[in-house]
PDB file of C-alpha atoms in Angstrom:
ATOM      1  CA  UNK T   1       0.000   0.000   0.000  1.00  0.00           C
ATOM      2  CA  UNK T   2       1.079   3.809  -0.165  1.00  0.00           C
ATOM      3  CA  UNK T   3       1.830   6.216   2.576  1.00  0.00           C
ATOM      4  CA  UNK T   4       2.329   9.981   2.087  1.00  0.00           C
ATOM      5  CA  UNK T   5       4.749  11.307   3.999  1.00  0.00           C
ATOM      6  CA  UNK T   6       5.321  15.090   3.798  1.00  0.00           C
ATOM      7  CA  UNK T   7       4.211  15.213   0.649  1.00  0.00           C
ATOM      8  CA  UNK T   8       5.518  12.217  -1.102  1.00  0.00           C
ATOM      9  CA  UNK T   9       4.325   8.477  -1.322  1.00  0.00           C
ATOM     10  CA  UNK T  10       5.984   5.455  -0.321  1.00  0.00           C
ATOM     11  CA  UNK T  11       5.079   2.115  -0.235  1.00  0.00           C
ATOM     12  CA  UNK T  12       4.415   0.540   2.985  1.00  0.00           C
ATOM     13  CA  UNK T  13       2.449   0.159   6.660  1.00  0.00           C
ATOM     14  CA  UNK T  14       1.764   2.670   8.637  1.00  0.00           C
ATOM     15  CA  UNK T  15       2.508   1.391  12.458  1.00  0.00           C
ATOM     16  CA  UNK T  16       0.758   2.692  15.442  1.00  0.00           C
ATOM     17  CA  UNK T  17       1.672   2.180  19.402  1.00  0.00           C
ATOM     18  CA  UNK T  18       0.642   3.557  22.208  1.00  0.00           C
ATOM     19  CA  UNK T  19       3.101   4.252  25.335  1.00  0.00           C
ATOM     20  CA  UNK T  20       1.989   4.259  28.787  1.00  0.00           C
ATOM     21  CA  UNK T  21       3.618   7.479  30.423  1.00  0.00           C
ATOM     22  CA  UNK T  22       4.623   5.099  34.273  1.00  0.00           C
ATOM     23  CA  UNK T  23       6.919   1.938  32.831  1.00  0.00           C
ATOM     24  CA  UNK T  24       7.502   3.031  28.726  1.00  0.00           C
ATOM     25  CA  UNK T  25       6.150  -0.096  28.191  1.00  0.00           C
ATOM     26  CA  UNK T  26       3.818  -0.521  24.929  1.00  0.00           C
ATOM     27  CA  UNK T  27       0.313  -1.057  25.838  1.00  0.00           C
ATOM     28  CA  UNK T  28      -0.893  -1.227  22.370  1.00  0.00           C
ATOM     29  CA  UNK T  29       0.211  -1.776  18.765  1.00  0.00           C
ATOM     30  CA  UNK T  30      -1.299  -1.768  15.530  1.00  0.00           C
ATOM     31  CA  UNK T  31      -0.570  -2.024  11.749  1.00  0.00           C
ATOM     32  CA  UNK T  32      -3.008  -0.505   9.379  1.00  0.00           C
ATOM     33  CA  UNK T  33      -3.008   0.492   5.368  1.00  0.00           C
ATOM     34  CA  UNK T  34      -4.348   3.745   6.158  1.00  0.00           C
ATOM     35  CA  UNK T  35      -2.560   6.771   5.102  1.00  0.00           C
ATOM     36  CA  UNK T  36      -2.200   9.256   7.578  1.00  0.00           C
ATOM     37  CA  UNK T  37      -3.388   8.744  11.340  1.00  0.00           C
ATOM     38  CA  UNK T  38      -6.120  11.206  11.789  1.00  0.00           C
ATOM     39  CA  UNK T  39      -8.272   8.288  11.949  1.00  0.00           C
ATOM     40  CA  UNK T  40      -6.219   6.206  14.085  1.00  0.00           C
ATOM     41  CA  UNK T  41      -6.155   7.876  17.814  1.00  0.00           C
ATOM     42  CA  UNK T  42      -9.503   6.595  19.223  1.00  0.00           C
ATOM     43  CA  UNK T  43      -9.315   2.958  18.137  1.00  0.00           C
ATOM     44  CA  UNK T  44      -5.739   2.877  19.871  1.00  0.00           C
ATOM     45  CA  UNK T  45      -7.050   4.492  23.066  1.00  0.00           C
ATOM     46  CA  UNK T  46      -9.786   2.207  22.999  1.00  0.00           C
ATOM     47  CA  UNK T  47      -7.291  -0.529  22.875  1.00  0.00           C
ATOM     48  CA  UNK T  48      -5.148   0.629  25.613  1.00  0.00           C
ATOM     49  CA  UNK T  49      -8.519   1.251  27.982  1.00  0.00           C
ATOM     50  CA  UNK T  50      -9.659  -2.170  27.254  1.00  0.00           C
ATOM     51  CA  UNK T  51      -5.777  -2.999  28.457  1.00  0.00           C
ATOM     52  CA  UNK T  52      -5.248  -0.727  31.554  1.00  0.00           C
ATOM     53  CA  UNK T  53      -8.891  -0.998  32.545  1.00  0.00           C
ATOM     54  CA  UNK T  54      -9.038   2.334  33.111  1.00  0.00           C
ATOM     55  CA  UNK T  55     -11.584   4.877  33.195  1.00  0.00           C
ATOM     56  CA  UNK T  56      -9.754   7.889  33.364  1.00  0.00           C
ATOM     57  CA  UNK T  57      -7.120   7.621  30.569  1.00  0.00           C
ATOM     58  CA  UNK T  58      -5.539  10.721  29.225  1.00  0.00           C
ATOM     59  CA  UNK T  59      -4.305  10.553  25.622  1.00  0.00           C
ATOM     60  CA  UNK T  60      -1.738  12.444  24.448  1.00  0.00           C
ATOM     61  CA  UNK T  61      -0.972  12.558  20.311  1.00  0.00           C
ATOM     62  CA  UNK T  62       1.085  15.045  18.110  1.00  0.00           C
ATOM     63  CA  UNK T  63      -0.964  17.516  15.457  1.00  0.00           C
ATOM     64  CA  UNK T  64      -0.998  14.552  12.838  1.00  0.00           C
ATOM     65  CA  UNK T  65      -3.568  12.402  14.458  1.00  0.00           C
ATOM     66  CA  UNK T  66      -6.269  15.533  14.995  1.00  0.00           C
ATOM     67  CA  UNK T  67      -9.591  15.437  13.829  1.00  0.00           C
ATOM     68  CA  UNK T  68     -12.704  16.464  15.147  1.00  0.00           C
ATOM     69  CA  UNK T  69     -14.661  13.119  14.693  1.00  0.00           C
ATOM     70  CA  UNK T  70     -12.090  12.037  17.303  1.00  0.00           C
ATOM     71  CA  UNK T  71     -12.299  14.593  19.454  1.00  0.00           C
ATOM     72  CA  UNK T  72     -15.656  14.027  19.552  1.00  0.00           C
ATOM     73  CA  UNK T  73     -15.667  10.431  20.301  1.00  0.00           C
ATOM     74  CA  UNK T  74     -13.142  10.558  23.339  1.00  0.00           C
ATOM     75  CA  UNK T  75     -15.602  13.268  24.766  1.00  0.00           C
ATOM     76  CA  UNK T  76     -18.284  11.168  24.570  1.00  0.00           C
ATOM     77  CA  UNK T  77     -16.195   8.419  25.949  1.00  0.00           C
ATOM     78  CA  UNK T  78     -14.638  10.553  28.938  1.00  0.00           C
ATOM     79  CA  UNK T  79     -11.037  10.359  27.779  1.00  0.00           C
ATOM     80  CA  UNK T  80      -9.251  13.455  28.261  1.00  0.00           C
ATOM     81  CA  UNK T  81      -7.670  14.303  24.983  1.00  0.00           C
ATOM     82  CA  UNK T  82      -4.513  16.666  24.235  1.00  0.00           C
ATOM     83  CA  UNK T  83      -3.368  16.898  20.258  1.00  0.00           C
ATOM     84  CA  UNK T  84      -2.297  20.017  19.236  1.00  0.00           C
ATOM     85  CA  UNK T  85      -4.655  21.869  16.026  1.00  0.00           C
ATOM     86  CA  UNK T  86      -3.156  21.956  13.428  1.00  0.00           C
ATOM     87  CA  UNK T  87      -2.631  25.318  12.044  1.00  0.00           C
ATOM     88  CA  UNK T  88      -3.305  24.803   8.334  1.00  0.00           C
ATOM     89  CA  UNK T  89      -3.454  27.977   6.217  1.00  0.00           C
ATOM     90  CA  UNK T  90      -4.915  26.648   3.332  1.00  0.00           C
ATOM     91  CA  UNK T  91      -5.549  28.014  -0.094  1.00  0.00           C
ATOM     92  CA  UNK T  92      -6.183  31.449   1.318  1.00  0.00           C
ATOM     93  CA  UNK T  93      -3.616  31.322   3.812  1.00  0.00           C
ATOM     94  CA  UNK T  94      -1.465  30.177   0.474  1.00  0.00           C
ATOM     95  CA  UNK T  95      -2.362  33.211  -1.025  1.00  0.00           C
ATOM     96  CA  UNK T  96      -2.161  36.415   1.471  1.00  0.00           C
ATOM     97  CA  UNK T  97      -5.843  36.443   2.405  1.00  0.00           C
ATOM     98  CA  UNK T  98      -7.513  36.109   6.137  1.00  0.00           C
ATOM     99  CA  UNK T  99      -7.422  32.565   7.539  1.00  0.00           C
ATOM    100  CA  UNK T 100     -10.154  30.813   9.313  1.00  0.00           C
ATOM    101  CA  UNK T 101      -8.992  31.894  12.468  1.00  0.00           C
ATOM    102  CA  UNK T 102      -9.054  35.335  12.119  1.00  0.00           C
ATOM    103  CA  UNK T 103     -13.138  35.040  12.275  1.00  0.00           C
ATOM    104  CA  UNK T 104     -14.351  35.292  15.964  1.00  0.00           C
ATOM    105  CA  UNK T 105     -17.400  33.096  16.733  1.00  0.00           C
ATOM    106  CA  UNK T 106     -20.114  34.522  18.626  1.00  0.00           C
ATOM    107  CA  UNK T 107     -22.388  31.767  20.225  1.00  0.00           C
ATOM    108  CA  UNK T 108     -24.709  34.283  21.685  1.00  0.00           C
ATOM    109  CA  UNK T 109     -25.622  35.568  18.875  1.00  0.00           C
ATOM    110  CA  UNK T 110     -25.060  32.624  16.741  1.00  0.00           C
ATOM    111  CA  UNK T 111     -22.794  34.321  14.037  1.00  0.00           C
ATOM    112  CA  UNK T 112     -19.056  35.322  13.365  1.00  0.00           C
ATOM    113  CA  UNK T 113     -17.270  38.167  13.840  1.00  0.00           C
ATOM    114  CA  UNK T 114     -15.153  38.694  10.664  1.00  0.00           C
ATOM    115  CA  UNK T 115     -11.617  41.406  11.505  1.00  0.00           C
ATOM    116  CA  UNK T 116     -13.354  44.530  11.073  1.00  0.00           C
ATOM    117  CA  UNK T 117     -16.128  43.524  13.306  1.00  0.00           C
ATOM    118  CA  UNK T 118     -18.698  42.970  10.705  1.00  0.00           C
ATOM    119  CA  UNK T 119     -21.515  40.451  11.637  1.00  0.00           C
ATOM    120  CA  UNK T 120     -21.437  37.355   9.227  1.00  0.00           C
ATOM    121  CA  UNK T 121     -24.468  35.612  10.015  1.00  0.00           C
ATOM    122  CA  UNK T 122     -26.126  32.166   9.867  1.00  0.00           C
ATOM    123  CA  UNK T 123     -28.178  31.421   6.820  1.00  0.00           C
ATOM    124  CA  UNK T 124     -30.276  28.439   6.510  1.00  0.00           C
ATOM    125  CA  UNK T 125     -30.777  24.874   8.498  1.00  0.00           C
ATOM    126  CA  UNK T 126     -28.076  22.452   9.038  1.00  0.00           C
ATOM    127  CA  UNK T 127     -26.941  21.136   6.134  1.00  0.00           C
ATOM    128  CA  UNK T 128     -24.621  17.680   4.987  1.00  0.00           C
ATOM    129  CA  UNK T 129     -21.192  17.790   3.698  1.00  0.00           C
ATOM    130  CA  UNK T 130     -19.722  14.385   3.556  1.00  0.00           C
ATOM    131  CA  UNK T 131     -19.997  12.564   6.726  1.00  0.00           C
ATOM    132  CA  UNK T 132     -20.834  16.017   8.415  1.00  0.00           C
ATOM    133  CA  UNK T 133     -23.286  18.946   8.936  1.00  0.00           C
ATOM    134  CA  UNK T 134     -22.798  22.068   8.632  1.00  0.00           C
ATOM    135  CA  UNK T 135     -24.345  25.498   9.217  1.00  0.00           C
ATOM    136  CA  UNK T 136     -23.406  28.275   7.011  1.00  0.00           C
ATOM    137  CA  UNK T 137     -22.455  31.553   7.541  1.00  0.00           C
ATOM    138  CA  UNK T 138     -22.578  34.679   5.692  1.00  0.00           C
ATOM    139  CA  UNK T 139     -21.763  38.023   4.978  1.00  0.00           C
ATOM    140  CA  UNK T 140     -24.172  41.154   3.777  1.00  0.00           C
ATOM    141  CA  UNK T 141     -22.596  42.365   0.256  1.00  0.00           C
ATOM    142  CA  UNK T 142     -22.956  45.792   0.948  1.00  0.00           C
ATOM    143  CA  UNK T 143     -20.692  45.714   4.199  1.00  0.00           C
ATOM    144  CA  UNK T 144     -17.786  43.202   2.137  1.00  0.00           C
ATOM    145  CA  UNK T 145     -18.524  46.175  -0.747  1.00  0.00           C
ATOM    146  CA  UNK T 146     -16.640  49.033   0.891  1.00  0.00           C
ATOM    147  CA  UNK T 147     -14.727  46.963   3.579  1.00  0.00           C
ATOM    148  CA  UNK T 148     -11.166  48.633   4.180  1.00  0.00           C
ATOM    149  CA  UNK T 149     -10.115  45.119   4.296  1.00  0.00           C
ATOM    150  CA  UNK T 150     -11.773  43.537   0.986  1.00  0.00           C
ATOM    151  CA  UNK T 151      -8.657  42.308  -0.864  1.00  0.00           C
ATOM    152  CA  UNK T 152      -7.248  40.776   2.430  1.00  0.00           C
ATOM    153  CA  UNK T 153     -10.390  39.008   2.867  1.00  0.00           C
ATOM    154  CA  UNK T 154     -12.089  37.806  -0.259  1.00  0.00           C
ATOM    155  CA  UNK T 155     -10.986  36.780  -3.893  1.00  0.00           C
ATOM    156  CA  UNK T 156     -11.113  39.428  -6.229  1.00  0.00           C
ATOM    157  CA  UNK T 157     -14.459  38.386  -7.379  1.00  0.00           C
ATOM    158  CA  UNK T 158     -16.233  37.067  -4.611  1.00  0.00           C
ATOM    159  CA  UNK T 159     -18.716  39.655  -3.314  1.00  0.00           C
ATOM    160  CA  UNK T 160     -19.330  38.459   0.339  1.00  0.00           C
ATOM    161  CA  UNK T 161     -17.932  36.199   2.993  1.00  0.00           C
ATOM    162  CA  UNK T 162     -18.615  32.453   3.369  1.00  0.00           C
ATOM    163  CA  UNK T 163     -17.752  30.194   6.377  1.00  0.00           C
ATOM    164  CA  UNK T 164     -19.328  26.902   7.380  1.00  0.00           C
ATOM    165  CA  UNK T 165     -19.235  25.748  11.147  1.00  0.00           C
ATOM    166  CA  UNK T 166     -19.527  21.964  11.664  1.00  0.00           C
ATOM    167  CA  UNK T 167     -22.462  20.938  14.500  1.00  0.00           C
ATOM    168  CA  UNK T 168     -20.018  20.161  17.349  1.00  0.00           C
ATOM    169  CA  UNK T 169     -17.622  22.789  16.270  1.00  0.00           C
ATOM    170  CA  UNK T 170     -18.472  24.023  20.071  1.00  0.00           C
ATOM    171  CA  UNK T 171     -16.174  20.791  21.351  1.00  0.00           C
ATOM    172  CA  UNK T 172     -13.403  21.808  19.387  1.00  0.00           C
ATOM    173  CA  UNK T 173     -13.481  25.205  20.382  1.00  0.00           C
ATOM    174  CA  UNK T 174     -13.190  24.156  23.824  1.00  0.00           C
ATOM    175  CA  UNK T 175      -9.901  21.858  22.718  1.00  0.00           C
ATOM    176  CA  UNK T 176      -8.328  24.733  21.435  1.00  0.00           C
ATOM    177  CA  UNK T 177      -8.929  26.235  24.843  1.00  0.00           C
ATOM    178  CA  UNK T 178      -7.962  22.934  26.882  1.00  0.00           C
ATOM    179  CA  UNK T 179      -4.480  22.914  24.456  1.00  0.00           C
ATOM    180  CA  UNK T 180      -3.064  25.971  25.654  1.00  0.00           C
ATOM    181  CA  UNK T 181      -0.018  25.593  28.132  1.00  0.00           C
ATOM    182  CA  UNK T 182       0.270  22.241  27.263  1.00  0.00           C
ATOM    183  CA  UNK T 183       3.592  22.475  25.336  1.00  0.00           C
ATOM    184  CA  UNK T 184       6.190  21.169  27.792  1.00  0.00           C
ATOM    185  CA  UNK T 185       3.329  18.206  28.346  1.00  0.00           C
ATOM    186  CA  UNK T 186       3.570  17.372  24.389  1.00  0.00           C
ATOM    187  CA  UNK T 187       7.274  17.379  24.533  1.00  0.00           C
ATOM    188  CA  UNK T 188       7.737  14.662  26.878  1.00  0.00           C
ATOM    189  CA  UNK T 189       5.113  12.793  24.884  1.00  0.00           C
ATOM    190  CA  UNK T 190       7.770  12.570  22.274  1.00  0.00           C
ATOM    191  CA  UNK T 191      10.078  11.277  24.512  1.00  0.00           C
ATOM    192  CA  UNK T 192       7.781   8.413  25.322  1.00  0.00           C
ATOM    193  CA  UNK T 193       6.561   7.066  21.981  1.00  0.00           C
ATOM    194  CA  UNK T 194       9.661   8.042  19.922  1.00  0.00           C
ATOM    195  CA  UNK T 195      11.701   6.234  21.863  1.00  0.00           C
ATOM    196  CA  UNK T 196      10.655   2.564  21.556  1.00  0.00           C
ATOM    197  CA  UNK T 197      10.378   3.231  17.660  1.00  0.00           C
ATOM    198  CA  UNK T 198      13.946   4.200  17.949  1.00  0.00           C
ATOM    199  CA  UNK T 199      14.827   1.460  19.746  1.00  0.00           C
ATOM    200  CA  UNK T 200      13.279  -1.445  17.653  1.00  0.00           C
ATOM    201  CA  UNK T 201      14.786   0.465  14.386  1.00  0.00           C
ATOM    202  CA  UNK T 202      18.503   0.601  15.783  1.00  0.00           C
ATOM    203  CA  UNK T 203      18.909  -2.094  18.191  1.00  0.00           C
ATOM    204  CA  UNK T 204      16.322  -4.698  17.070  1.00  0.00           C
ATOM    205  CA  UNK T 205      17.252  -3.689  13.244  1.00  0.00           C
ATOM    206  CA  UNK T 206      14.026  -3.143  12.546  1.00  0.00           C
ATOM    207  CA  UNK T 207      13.995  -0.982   9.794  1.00  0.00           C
ATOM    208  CA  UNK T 208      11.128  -2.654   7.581  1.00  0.00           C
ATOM    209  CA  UNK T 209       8.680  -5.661   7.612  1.00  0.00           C
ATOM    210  CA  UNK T 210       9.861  -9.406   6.326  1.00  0.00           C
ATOM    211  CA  UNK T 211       7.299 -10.219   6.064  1.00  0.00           C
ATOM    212  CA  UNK T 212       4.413  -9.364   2.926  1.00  0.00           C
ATOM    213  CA  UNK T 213       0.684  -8.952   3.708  1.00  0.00           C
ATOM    214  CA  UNK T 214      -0.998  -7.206   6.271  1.00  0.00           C
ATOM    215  CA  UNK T 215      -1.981  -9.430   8.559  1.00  0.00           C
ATOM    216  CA  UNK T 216       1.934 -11.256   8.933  1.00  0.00           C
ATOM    217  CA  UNK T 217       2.848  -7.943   9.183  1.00  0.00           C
ATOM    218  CA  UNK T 218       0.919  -7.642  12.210  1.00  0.00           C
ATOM    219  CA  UNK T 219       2.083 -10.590  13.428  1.00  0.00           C
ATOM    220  CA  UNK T 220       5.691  -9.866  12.911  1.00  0.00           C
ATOM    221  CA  UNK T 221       5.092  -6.333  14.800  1.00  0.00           C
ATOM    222  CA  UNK T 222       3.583  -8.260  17.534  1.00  0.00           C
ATOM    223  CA  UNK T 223       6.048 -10.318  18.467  1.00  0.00           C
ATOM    224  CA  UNK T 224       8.399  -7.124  17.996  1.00  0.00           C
ATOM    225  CA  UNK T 225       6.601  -5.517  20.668  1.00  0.00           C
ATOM    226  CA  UNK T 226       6.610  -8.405  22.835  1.00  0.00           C
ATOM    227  CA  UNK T 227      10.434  -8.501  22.400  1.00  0.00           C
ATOM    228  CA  UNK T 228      10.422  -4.697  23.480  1.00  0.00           C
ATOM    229  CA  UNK T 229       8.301  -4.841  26.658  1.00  0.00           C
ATOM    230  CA  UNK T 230       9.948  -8.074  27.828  1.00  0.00           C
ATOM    231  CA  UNK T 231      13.369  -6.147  27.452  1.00  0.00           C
ATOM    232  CA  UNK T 232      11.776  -3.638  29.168  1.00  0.00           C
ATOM    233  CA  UNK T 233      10.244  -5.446  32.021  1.00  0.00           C
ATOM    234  CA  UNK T 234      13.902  -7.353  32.603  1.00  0.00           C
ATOM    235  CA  UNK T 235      15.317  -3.234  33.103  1.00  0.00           C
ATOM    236  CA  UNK T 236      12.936  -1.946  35.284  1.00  0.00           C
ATOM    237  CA  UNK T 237      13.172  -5.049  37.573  1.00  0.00           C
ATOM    238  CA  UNK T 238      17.126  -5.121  37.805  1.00  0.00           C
ATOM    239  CA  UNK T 239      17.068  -1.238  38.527  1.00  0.00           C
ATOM    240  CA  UNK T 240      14.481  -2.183  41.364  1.00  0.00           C
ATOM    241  CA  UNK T 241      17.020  -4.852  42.539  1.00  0.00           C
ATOM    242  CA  UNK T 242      20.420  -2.090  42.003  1.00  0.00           C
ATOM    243  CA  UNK T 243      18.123   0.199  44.410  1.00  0.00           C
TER     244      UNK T 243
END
């Protein structure tokens, strides 16, 4: 199968683990054909939950595994969450023009707030878009018209403003809010779930599967990860016994 990988495609699995923060041992592991892991942070909490037994796990993942589904889902399943937003600029970001986040939601009054303070209301019901549903959002034409800010804001022959706000947009809202001052938190996560993946690559050799097919793959990776927490295990034991 094919993973992208900033921006270019190479064959191969894509590998997930999850660390728990106490021993470094792996609690978890998965192989998948997916191509990115915004779709894989739930289904390898859930894992390690069913594992620990726990019913207050924190999850901690970097910016590639964010989506709002997700979010969603560990809120609904009381695990507290921390994986930074991404801050994607896209095409108008690209291009010079006002990015998403420069438009202030007001939930009082149900409407944004675009940067010269200009109301850009709701218009219409709820509304699908894929696997989601949106409400739309939009500006009057005679207050985008004369707007100061018009070429920073709109393409040069769009006459109004146009945002859409998912239904549970609120939830990631408060993320962004529950992410801030979290930074020296997300760098030890890297310390914890790099790690092993250096350690099977340049002590255990491990640089790619032997095996062909997904499910030896797994397999292989398994007993990989057995290798690693039994190595493990032995180290934390004989430090117990130095002590």
């Amino acid at each position: 199968m094919c993973i992208r990988d900033s921006g270019q495609t190479t064959a191969g699995y894509n590998v997930q683990i999850a660390v728990d923060s106490q021993h470094k041992l792996l609690v978890a592991v998965e192989v998948t054909q997916d191509g990115n892991d915004t779709q894989q942070l739930m289904p390898m909490l859930e894992k390690a939950q069913a594992v620990l037994q726990s019913e207050q796990l924190t999850g901690l993942a970097d910016s590639g595994y964010y989506s709002g589904e997700q979010i969603k889902q560990a809120h609904e399943q009381g695990i507290e969450l921390y994986v930074p937003v991404p801050n994607k600029k896209g095409r108008a970001g690209k291009e010079g023009r006002f990015t998403r986040d420069r438009f202030t939601y007001d939930g009082e009054n149900d409407c944004y707030r675009c940067p010269q303070g200009e109301q850009i209301a709701r218009c219409g019901k709820l509304r699908p878009q894929g696997k989601r549903n949106v409400s739309v959002y939009k500006s009057k034409k005679s207050a985008c018209k004369n707007c100061p800010l018009r070429p920073q804001c709109l393409k040069e022959n769009a006459t109004y403003k146009k945002l859409e706000r998912w239904e549970h947009e609120a939830l990631v809202d408060q993320h962004r809010e529950h992410m801030k001052g979290t930074r020296p938190m997300m760098i030890n996560r890297s310390s914890y779930v790099e790690h092993p993946f250096g350690t099977l690559k340049h002590r255990a050799g491990m640089h790619h599967f032997l095996m062909r097919g997904l499910e030896k793959c797994r397999g292989e990776f398994s007993l990989m990860a057995l290798c690693y927490n039994f190595t493990r295990v032995l180290n934390i034991l004989l430090s117990l016994i130095h002590i």
